[in-house]
Amino acid sequence: MIRTAPAGGLAWLGRFSARHPKSILAAAGLFIVAAAVFGSSAAAHLSSGGFVDPAVQSTRAGQILGQTFRSEDPSFVVLGTASHGTVNSPAAQRAGRALTAMLNHEHGIAAVQSYWAVHHPHNPVLRSRDGRQALILAYATGDGATQTATAQRVATQSMTMGSPPLRVVVGGAAIVNVEASNQIKHDLVKAESIALLLTLLLLVLAFRGIIAAVLPLIIGVIAIVGTLLVLRGLSSVTSVSIYALNLTTALGLGLGIDYSLLLVSRFREELAAGLTTEDAVAETVRTAGRTVLFSAVTVAVSLLALLLFPEYFLSSFGYAGIAVVALAAIAALVVVPALLGLLGPRVNRLSIPLRRHPKPAEAGWWHRFAAFVMRYPVRITVAVAILLVAFVLPFAGVRLGQADDRVLPTSAQGRQVGDALRANFAAFDPAPVDVVAVGIMPASRWDSIAGYASTLSTLPAAAEVLAVTGTYAHGHRIAPPVHDSAQFATRWGTWLKVLPGADPNSPRAVALVHRIRTMRGPFPVLVTGLTAQQVDTVGSISAHLPGALAVMALVTFLALFLMTGSLVIPVKALVLSAASLSATFGVAVWVFQQGHLSGLLRFTPSGYLDVSTLLLMFCLAFGLSMDYQVFLLSRIREEFDLRGDTTAAVAMGLERTGRIVTTAAALLAIVFIALGTSSVGLLKLLGGGIAVALILDATLIRALLLPALMRMLGSFNWWAPAPLRWLHARIGFAESAGPSPGLQRAAAGASGAAVPAVAGAAGRPEATEDSSADSAAAPPAHPAPAAALTPAAENLADTAAEPSIAASADTQAVTSPGGTSIAADPDTSASDGMSLATTGTPDAMASSTGSPNPSASEGNANTDDARYTAGSDSSATPGMSRTLDSSPSSATRPGNGSGKLGSK
């Protein structure tokens, strides 16, 4: 007899896909082609900026500086190093002047400030301390893309023009941006090559078959090319960061792996249970498909929070991430079922037979591991908590900032110029703190401007102050106004350039900005520049972060409540995710901020973490953490609905999903580790950080802490106030096929009718996930009959009886026709290794079990003496008898690991 799948939920979508596979696959193929054609040019239309909030003070002051005073910070910096002697040697001076003249006549350059144009007594900050290096600052016209193109062109010309008296390299913001973009594109190809080879190999091992291993790649391709099309469309109406391309590839492939593992594993399980291909697809989409949908919503909401931030670097990741998640979920719920419907049992073709004889679920590794964890829950919780605290401690010293040229490898020009400025120059002229005042008449405020400039020059970390009234240092004017001083004033305003004597990203430079903004001056001012932008970016993200966290926490809480009906589990899930992420950030501080392992990982620590990358890492890691938590909790809830015992549900839930979650996390970690091999520090931090988060989450959190806490909380895991239980009963979601066996047995006891034995979930024989590939090729020879609800059970299920009703009915004794009195629910005590023996003739046993053939449940031969072995934790050491806690509604499925009918 072939079992049929229950209807309801998303089962209709599975049936539709299974009945129309060719049409769906044809439409998917057309979509891939169209998206690849129209989205292939997305990279050319993306930007490399977007790190600043357009509404903050530094952005507004920068706009005034450019529009009113026609002045901005240098677009790029030319660093000349004398081959012999100093930059004042005749040969070096001739080369420097020629280079200055060439830049002055170059198209797209508005102004040039050169050491060789203004003699060093008047502008010593453009010369290094040892006199061997000097600077030329160039101010390009146009938008960011135009300035970048100009900088690239000039860099090529300048490097050849200064030789041999001067060795010339070009750096600055524009060059750093273009070098970072080019390096990212190169590293992305390398990362994809590494990840693809390793992923393909591990996919074959994970799915234990070549055909099944191709399914994640199909989802990944649909998600990636579809997102490229979305980004191409968005780039025509708003600014989109080029860094979003990396997220598109990594997340698309990762979610494809996650969702495919879950769906294929469930499909094989349903085939092994005796379902037809169409029914197996319908049941897979109804159960695992619902989990995929919940997971997609959770991850998408985590990335949706990025849209709340005004920096388009972050919002771009939100656009890309949401598009990837949505497309991956659609492909998983529509395209994969169509493929499974087309393949049927052939999904196991070209499989790798790793085990000849599948083990029952109770003997599976994850079931035994969960039983071990739940045997010592307090000790394991304390040990894991201590380890997590050790990981978290470095996070107390976190320093936030913005990325600079040190994200590039030492071979990059922009990095070489930045290193020279930090090591050899007394002031950072390419990165000044600009102080802007409008609404005043400089001609009438000459003394006030001079006094203010003198005061600014006395501040710590201020090397020099340039103003319309002259140059100031240490509270004194050291040079009178020169021709270039006219740029500092217009009729209705003035601005001052404060040259910091420290790294623009250092705490001293940050303190300088705060002092300027808080000190009382003769007129109101706005402060901008690289350091001010860093201060404002950290402040902007900090201001928007609480709202983003609230959205993420609220939606995640609601999703988990609708899935589990509990208030405790969502809170616990959020706490566990917070612990995992805090530990990840602690590791990031220890490695990337403090510089441990920097030699091995080949990066230069800057002493701080880029705030935008850290936020992005948080959102991705949180989404993926909740993704795996949804996988696990949905199956635990399903098992709890079928068994009524939390301990048994946790053990079986881990057995069913432990391998899936661990494999998915390992595969996705490989993708991000490959991304972490990039030479760009931002990608190294992002890839390495998320890989650490995945590893910590899959091991310490999901495998140890979660089952230990659920064991300690027991039935309190499922607690919710009565009004919320009523609400969940009407709008919540569950994957179980019907009422729990406890309700069935309660109804049967009340009516005096026997309930047929149930094999597995709704007639499903037990098989571990590890063996599904080997056992799913064909239905079992003698499938067990499906359980049928008696009228009393149906009525009880319809009225949504309280667990106490089922519990009271389960405790009533039932007398078999053979005269043996047994408990209606033999596994209510949920003890390890406990056996309740029933003796009698085979006919009597058949009568008592409600089966015409006692071997129909387990396939055992008829014996005169049989026993029913109960236990929610049957993986415990043989011979041990240990009573576990049982909930009031404790009820277990006969034949599904919590109890089995076997020969004595």
PDB file of C-alpha atoms in Angstrom, residues 668-779:
ATOM      1  CA  LEU A 668      29.045  28.418   2.980  1.00  0.00           C
ATOM      2  CA  ALA A 669      32.081  28.954   5.215  1.00  0.00           C
ATOM      3  CA  ILE A 670      34.261  27.759   2.341  1.00  0.00           C
ATOM      4  CA  VAL A 671      32.654  30.344   0.069  1.00  0.00           C
ATOM      5  CA  PHE A 672      33.381  33.150   2.533  1.00  0.00           C
ATOM      6  CA  ILE A 673      36.864  31.855   3.367  1.00  0.00           C
ATOM      7  CA  ALA A 674      37.600  32.023  -0.353  1.00  0.00           C
ATOM      8  CA  LEU A 675      36.293  35.602  -0.288  1.00  0.00           C
ATOM      9  CA  GLY A 676      38.591  36.227   2.676  1.00  0.00           C
ATOM     10  CA  THR A 677      41.629  35.332   0.565  1.00  0.00           C
ATOM     11  CA  SER A 678      41.188  38.690  -1.197  1.00  0.00           C
ATOM     12  CA  SER A 679      44.059  41.172  -1.027  1.00  0.00           C
ATOM     13  CA  VAL A 680      41.564  43.913  -0.091  1.00  0.00           C
ATOM     14  CA  GLY A 681      41.271  44.252   3.674  1.00  0.00           C
ATOM     15  CA  LEU A 682      37.521  44.952   3.625  1.00  0.00           C
ATOM     16  CA  LEU A 683      36.782  41.634   1.921  1.00  0.00           C
ATOM     17  CA  LYS A 684      39.265  39.839   4.147  1.00  0.00           C
ATOM     18  CA  LEU A 685      37.422  41.127   7.220  1.00  0.00           C
ATOM     19  CA  LEU A 686      33.987  40.390   5.743  1.00  0.00           C
ATOM     20  CA  GLY A 687      34.810  36.908   4.451  1.00  0.00           C
ATOM     21  CA  GLY A 688      36.845  35.826   7.460  1.00  0.00           C
ATOM     22  CA  GLY A 689      34.371  37.276   9.944  1.00  0.00           C
ATOM     23  CA  ILE A 690      31.336  35.540   8.463  1.00  0.00           C
ATOM     24  CA  ALA A 691      33.244  32.267   8.164  1.00  0.00           C
ATOM     25  CA  VAL A 692      34.060  32.457  11.892  1.00  0.00           C
ATOM     26  CA  ALA A 693      30.416  33.286  12.659  1.00  0.00           C
ATOM     27  CA  LEU A 694      29.211  30.250  10.689  1.00  0.00           C
ATOM     28  CA  ILE A 695      31.670  27.913  12.390  1.00  0.00           C
ATOM     29  CA  LEU A 696      30.845  29.160  15.890  1.00  0.00           C
ATOM     30  CA  ASP A 697      27.121  29.016  15.183  1.00  0.00           C
ATOM     31  CA  ALA A 698      27.145  25.487  13.757  1.00  0.00           C
ATOM     32  CA  THR A 699      29.278  24.058  16.567  1.00  0.00           C
ATOM     33  CA  LEU A 700      29.007  25.869  19.897  1.00  0.00           C
ATOM     34  CA  ILE A 701      25.515  27.302  19.438  1.00  0.00           C
ATOM     35  CA  ARG A 702      23.433  24.824  17.418  1.00  0.00           C
ATOM     36  CA  ALA A 703      25.148  21.555  18.372  1.00  0.00           C
ATOM     37  CA  LEU A 704      25.814  22.247  22.063  1.00  0.00           C
ATOM     38  CA  LEU A 705      24.145  25.260  23.622  1.00  0.00           C
ATOM     39  CA  LEU A 706      20.720  25.021  21.985  1.00  0.00           C
ATOM     40  CA  PRO A 707      19.964  21.350  22.880  1.00  0.00           C
ATOM     41  CA  ALA A 708      21.396  21.834  26.378  1.00  0.00           C
ATOM     42  CA  LEU A 709      19.164  24.849  27.045  1.00  0.00           C
ATOM     43  CA  MET A 710      16.100  23.131  25.587  1.00  0.00           C
ATOM     44  CA  ARG A 711      16.755  20.130  27.831  1.00  0.00           C
ATOM     45  CA  MET A 712      16.992  22.346  30.925  1.00  0.00           C
ATOM     46  CA  LEU A 713      13.872  24.332  30.065  1.00  0.00           C
ATOM     47  CA  GLY A 714      11.848  21.215  29.235  1.00  0.00           C
ATOM     48  CA  SER A 715       8.163  21.883  28.592  1.00  0.00           C
ATOM     49  CA  PHE A 716       8.691  25.587  29.385  1.00  0.00           C
ATOM     50  CA  ASN A 717      10.238  25.875  25.892  1.00  0.00           C
ATOM     51  CA  TRP A 718       6.721  25.893  24.447  1.00  0.00           C
ATOM     52  CA  TRP A 719       5.154  28.319  26.913  1.00  0.00           C
ATOM     53  CA  ALA A 720       2.931  31.159  25.775  1.00  0.00           C
ATOM     54  CA  PRO A 721       0.009  32.948  27.461  1.00  0.00           C
ATOM     55  CA  ALA A 722      -3.448  31.584  26.685  1.00  0.00           C
ATOM     56  CA  PRO A 723      -4.418  34.488  24.383  1.00  0.00           C
ATOM     57  CA  LEU A 724      -1.275  33.982  22.301  1.00  0.00           C
ATOM     58  CA  ARG A 725      -1.857  30.212  22.166  1.00  0.00           C
ATOM     59  CA  TRP A 726      -5.332  30.973  20.843  1.00  0.00           C
ATOM     60  CA  LEU A 727      -3.829  33.373  18.290  1.00  0.00           C
ATOM     61  CA  HIS A 728      -1.222  30.864  17.140  1.00  0.00           C
ATOM     62  CA  ALA A 729      -3.856  28.171  16.775  1.00  0.00           C
ATOM     63  CA  ARG A 730      -5.572  30.346  14.159  1.00  0.00           C
ATOM     64  CA  ILE A 731      -2.755  32.145  12.332  1.00  0.00           C
ATOM     65  CA  GLY A 732       0.346  30.112  13.187  1.00  0.00           C
ATOM     66  CA  PHE A 733       2.144  27.656  10.955  1.00  0.00           C
ATOM     67  CA  ALA A 734       3.126  24.083  11.662  1.00  0.00           C
ATOM     68  CA  GLU A 735       4.646  21.304   9.583  1.00  0.00           C
ATOM     69  CA  SER A 736       3.074  18.326  11.300  1.00  0.00           C
ATOM     70  CA  ALA A 737       0.606  16.344   9.245  1.00  0.00           C
ATOM     71  CA  GLY A 738      -2.139  16.303  11.814  1.00  0.00           C
ATOM     72  CA  PRO A 739      -2.975  15.964  15.496  1.00  0.00           C
ATOM     73  CA  SER A 740      -0.323  14.507  17.748  1.00  0.00           C
ATOM     74  CA  PRO A 741      -0.492  10.791  18.592  1.00  0.00           C
ATOM     75  CA  GLY A 742      -1.325  11.707  22.172  1.00  0.00           C
ATOM     76  CA  LEU A 743      -4.597  13.206  20.978  1.00  0.00           C
ATOM     77  CA  GLN A 744      -5.279  10.167  18.808  1.00  0.00           C
ATOM     78  CA  ARG A 745      -4.732   7.755  21.665  1.00  0.00           C
ATOM     79  CA  ALA A 746      -6.802   9.895  24.018  1.00  0.00           C
ATOM     80  CA  ALA A 747      -9.710   9.794  21.607  1.00  0.00           C
ATOM     81  CA  ALA A 748      -9.248   6.095  21.027  1.00  0.00           C
ATOM     82  CA  GLY A 749      -9.254   5.400  24.759  1.00  0.00           C
ATOM     83  CA  ALA A 750     -12.465   7.363  25.197  1.00  0.00           C
ATOM     84  CA  SER A 751     -14.256   5.543  22.423  1.00  0.00           C
ATOM     85  CA  GLY A 752     -12.883   2.070  23.162  1.00  0.00           C
ATOM     86  CA  ALA A 753     -11.524   1.709  19.656  1.00  0.00           C
ATOM     87  CA  ALA A 754      -8.018   0.570  18.896  1.00  0.00           C
ATOM     88  CA  VAL A 755      -5.700   2.856  16.984  1.00  0.00           C
ATOM     89  CA  PRO A 756      -3.609   1.301  14.249  1.00  0.00           C
ATOM     90  CA  ALA A 757       0.132   1.428  14.733  1.00  0.00           C
ATOM     91  CA  VAL A 758       1.811   4.342  13.037  1.00  0.00           C
ATOM     92  CA  ALA A 759       5.138   3.853  11.348  1.00  0.00           C
ATOM     93  CA  GLY A 760       7.098   7.045  11.539  1.00  0.00           C
ATOM     94  CA  ALA A 761       5.545  10.381  10.772  1.00  0.00           C
ATOM     95  CA  ALA A 762       2.161   9.682   9.259  1.00  0.00           C
ATOM     96  CA  GLY A 763       3.198   6.168   8.298  1.00  0.00           C
ATOM     97  CA  ARG A 764       6.849   6.986   7.506  1.00  0.00           C
ATOM     98  CA  PRO A 765       9.476   4.376   8.509  1.00  0.00           C
ATOM     99  CA  GLU A 766      12.507   5.702  10.321  1.00  0.00           C
ATOM    100  CA  ALA A 767      15.630   6.367   8.290  1.00  0.00           C
ATOM    101  CA  THR A 768      18.455   8.659   9.149  1.00  0.00           C
ATOM    102  CA  GLU A 769      19.467  11.543   6.923  1.00  0.00           C
ATOM    103  CA  ASP A 770      22.822   9.847   6.558  1.00  0.00           C
ATOM    104  CA  SER A 771      21.253   6.913   4.841  1.00  0.00           C
ATOM    105  CA  SER A 772      18.572   8.625   2.808  1.00  0.00           C
ATOM    106  CA  ALA A 773      20.519   8.535  -0.407  1.00  0.00           C
ATOM    107  CA  ASP A 774      20.886   4.789  -0.219  1.00  0.00           C
ATOM    108  CA  SER A 775      17.409   3.934   0.909  1.00  0.00           C
ATOM    109  CA  ALA A 776      15.267   6.308  -1.094  1.00  0.00           C
ATOM    110  CA  ALA A 777      15.661   4.768  -4.504  1.00  0.00           C
ATOM    111  CA  ALA A 778      12.662   2.505  -4.105  1.00  0.00           C
ATOM    112  CA  PRO A 779       9.697   2.271  -1.716  1.00  0.00           C
TER     113      PRO A 779
END
